[in-house]
Amino acid sequence: MPVKQLDPLTFDTMKTVVVRSLWFSPLHTLRGLRAYMKGMSFSEQLGPQALAINEWAEGTAFSLPFFIFQGDSDMLTPPESARRFFDDVTAPAKEFALIRDAGHFASFRHPDRFLDLMLTKVRPAITSEPLAR
C-alpha cells in the first residue's frame, strides 16, 4: 500500500517539507530530484520487508549515549516498538522523547522541537559545556 494511503502525515511531510526543500535547494538539480523520487518509490516497495527486521539482533549494549526522538504518530516505526527497544538498551546516557503531531519525519515536520531535544538532551550528554541558550 502506498505511503499516501498508509500514513497521510508522513506523505504530507514528504510532499510539503522534504520535496519542497529539495526543489528550492541550490545544491540539487531537477535530475537529482527525479532520482530522489525514483529512490523513494523503490524504498516504498521495501516497507513490508522492513517490518520483519529484528532490532535486537544487532545488540542492545552501547558504549556511547543513545537517543530516540520520533513522532508520536509514526506509523513506520511505531512509538510502542521503539520504546520497547529503548527500554532494553543499556548505554552511559539514554533518552526517549516523542514529538507531538508528527510522523516518521518528525525532525522535518517540527525542526524547532527536534533542535530543542538535540540541545537539551544530546549536547549535555556528549559535552561538558553548559547549554547556552
PDB file of C-alpha atoms in Angstrom, residues 41-114:
ATOM      1  CA  SER A  41       9.381   4.674  -4.998  1.00  0.00           C
ATOM      2  CA  PHE A  42      11.904   1.853  -4.636  1.00  0.00           C
ATOM      3  CA  SER A  43      12.067   2.287  -0.845  1.00  0.00           C
ATOM      4  CA  GLU A  44       8.285   2.117  -0.619  1.00  0.00           C
ATOM      5  CA  GLN A  45       8.431  -1.422  -2.021  1.00  0.00           C
ATOM      6  CA  LEU A  46      10.787  -2.451   0.814  1.00  0.00           C
ATOM      7  CA  GLY A  47       8.314  -1.461   3.519  1.00  0.00           C
ATOM      8  CA  PRO A  48       6.922  -4.960   4.157  1.00  0.00           C
ATOM      9  CA  GLN A  49      10.456  -6.392   4.410  1.00  0.00           C
ATOM     10  CA  ALA A  50      11.456  -3.679   6.865  1.00  0.00           C
ATOM     11  CA  LEU A  51       8.712  -4.810   9.232  1.00  0.00           C
ATOM     12  CA  ALA A  52      10.497  -8.148   9.639  1.00  0.00           C
ATOM     13  CA  ILE A  53      13.772  -6.598  10.889  1.00  0.00           C
ATOM     14  CA  ASN A  54      14.771  -7.658  14.386  1.00  0.00           C
ATOM     15  CA  GLU A  55      16.370  -4.598  16.001  1.00  0.00           C
ATOM     16  CA  TRP A  56      17.527  -6.682  18.988  1.00  0.00           C
ATOM     17  CA  ALA A  57      19.653  -8.957  16.753  1.00  0.00           C
ATOM     18  CA  GLU A  58      22.369  -6.298  16.498  1.00  0.00           C
ATOM     19  CA  GLY A  59      22.531  -5.945  20.276  1.00  0.00           C
ATOM     20  CA  THR A  60      21.286  -3.577  22.921  1.00  0.00           C
ATOM     21  CA  ALA A  61      24.502  -2.645  24.752  1.00  0.00           C
ATOM     22  CA  PHE A  62      26.040   0.631  23.622  1.00  0.00           C
ATOM     23  CA  SER A  63      29.206   2.297  24.906  1.00  0.00           C
ATOM     24  CA  LEU A  64      28.039   5.736  23.762  1.00  0.00           C
ATOM     25  CA  PRO A  65      24.924   7.817  24.507  1.00  0.00           C
ATOM     26  CA  PHE A  66      21.739   6.544  22.860  1.00  0.00           C
ATOM     27  CA  PHE A  67      18.742   8.656  21.845  1.00  0.00           C
ATOM     28  CA  ILE A  68      15.391   8.045  20.192  1.00  0.00           C
ATOM     29  CA  PHE A  69      13.427  11.142  19.217  1.00  0.00           C
ATOM     30  CA  GLN A  70      10.469  10.449  16.976  1.00  0.00           C
ATOM     31  CA  GLY A  71       6.952  11.436  16.067  1.00  0.00           C
ATOM     32  CA  ASP A  72       4.122  10.343  18.312  1.00  0.00           C
ATOM     33  CA  SER A  73       2.143   9.287  15.220  1.00  0.00           C
ATOM     34  CA  ASP A  74       4.957   7.426  13.444  1.00  0.00           C
ATOM     35  CA  MET A  75       3.357   4.537  11.567  1.00  0.00           C
ATOM     36  CA  LEU A  76       6.613   3.294  10.007  1.00  0.00           C
ATOM     37  CA  THR A  77       8.376   2.952  13.362  1.00  0.00           C
ATOM     38  CA  PRO A  78       5.558   2.798  15.908  1.00  0.00           C
ATOM     39  CA  PRO A  79       6.417   4.565  19.182  1.00  0.00           C
ATOM     40  CA  GLU A  80       5.479   1.485  21.207  1.00  0.00           C
ATOM     41  CA  SER A  81       8.022  -0.675  19.342  1.00  0.00           C
ATOM     42  CA  ALA A  82      10.713   1.982  19.593  1.00  0.00           C
ATOM     43  CA  ARG A  83      10.024   2.337  23.332  1.00  0.00           C
ATOM     44  CA  ARG A  84      10.330  -1.428  23.905  1.00  0.00           C
ATOM     45  CA  PHE A  85      13.720  -1.424  22.196  1.00  0.00           C
ATOM     46  CA  PHE A  86      14.791   1.698  24.092  1.00  0.00           C
ATOM     47  CA  ASP A  87      13.865   0.079  27.408  1.00  0.00           C
ATOM     48  CA  ASP A  88      16.143  -2.883  26.619  1.00  0.00           C
ATOM     49  CA  VAL A  89      19.131  -0.691  25.708  1.00  0.00           C
ATOM     50  CA  THR A  90      21.960  -0.112  28.139  1.00  0.00           C
ATOM     51  CA  ALA A  91      24.070   2.986  27.487  1.00  0.00           C
ATOM     52  CA  PRO A  92      26.010   5.543  29.544  1.00  0.00           C
ATOM     53  CA  ALA A  93      23.186   8.010  28.837  1.00  0.00           C
ATOM     54  CA  LYS A  94      19.920   7.491  27.026  1.00  0.00           C
ATOM     55  CA  GLU A  95      16.781   9.467  26.339  1.00  0.00           C
ATOM     56  CA  PHE A  96      13.452   8.769  24.630  1.00  0.00           C
ATOM     57  CA  ALA A  97      11.119  11.551  23.520  1.00  0.00           C
ATOM     58  CA  LEU A  98       8.070  11.789  21.304  1.00  0.00           C
ATOM     59  CA  ILE A  99       7.461  14.831  19.152  1.00  0.00           C
ATOM     60  CA  ARG A 100       3.749  15.683  19.168  1.00  0.00           C
ATOM     61  CA  ASP A 101       1.788  15.950  15.947  1.00  0.00           C
ATOM     62  CA  ALA A 102       4.493  14.284  13.875  1.00  0.00           C
ATOM     63  CA  GLY A 103       5.001  11.052  11.993  1.00  0.00           C
ATOM     64  CA  HIS A 104       8.136   9.315  10.705  1.00  0.00           C
ATOM     65  CA  PHE A 105       9.830  12.544   9.621  1.00  0.00           C
ATOM     66  CA  ALA A 106       9.353  14.385  12.917  1.00  0.00           C
ATOM     67  CA  SER A 107      12.616  16.322  12.637  1.00  0.00           C
ATOM     68  CA  PHE A 108      11.453  17.765   9.298  1.00  0.00           C
ATOM     69  CA  ARG A 109       7.882  18.428  10.424  1.00  0.00           C
ATOM     70  CA  HIS A 110       8.896  20.191  13.666  1.00  0.00           C
ATOM     71  CA  PRO A 111      12.569  21.164  13.399  1.00  0.00           C
ATOM     72  CA  ASP A 112      12.236  23.560  16.342  1.00  0.00           C
ATOM     73  CA  ARG A 113      11.174  20.762  18.694  1.00  0.00           C
ATOM     74  CA  PHE A 114      13.844  18.425  17.333  1.00  0.00           C
TER      75      PHE A 114
END
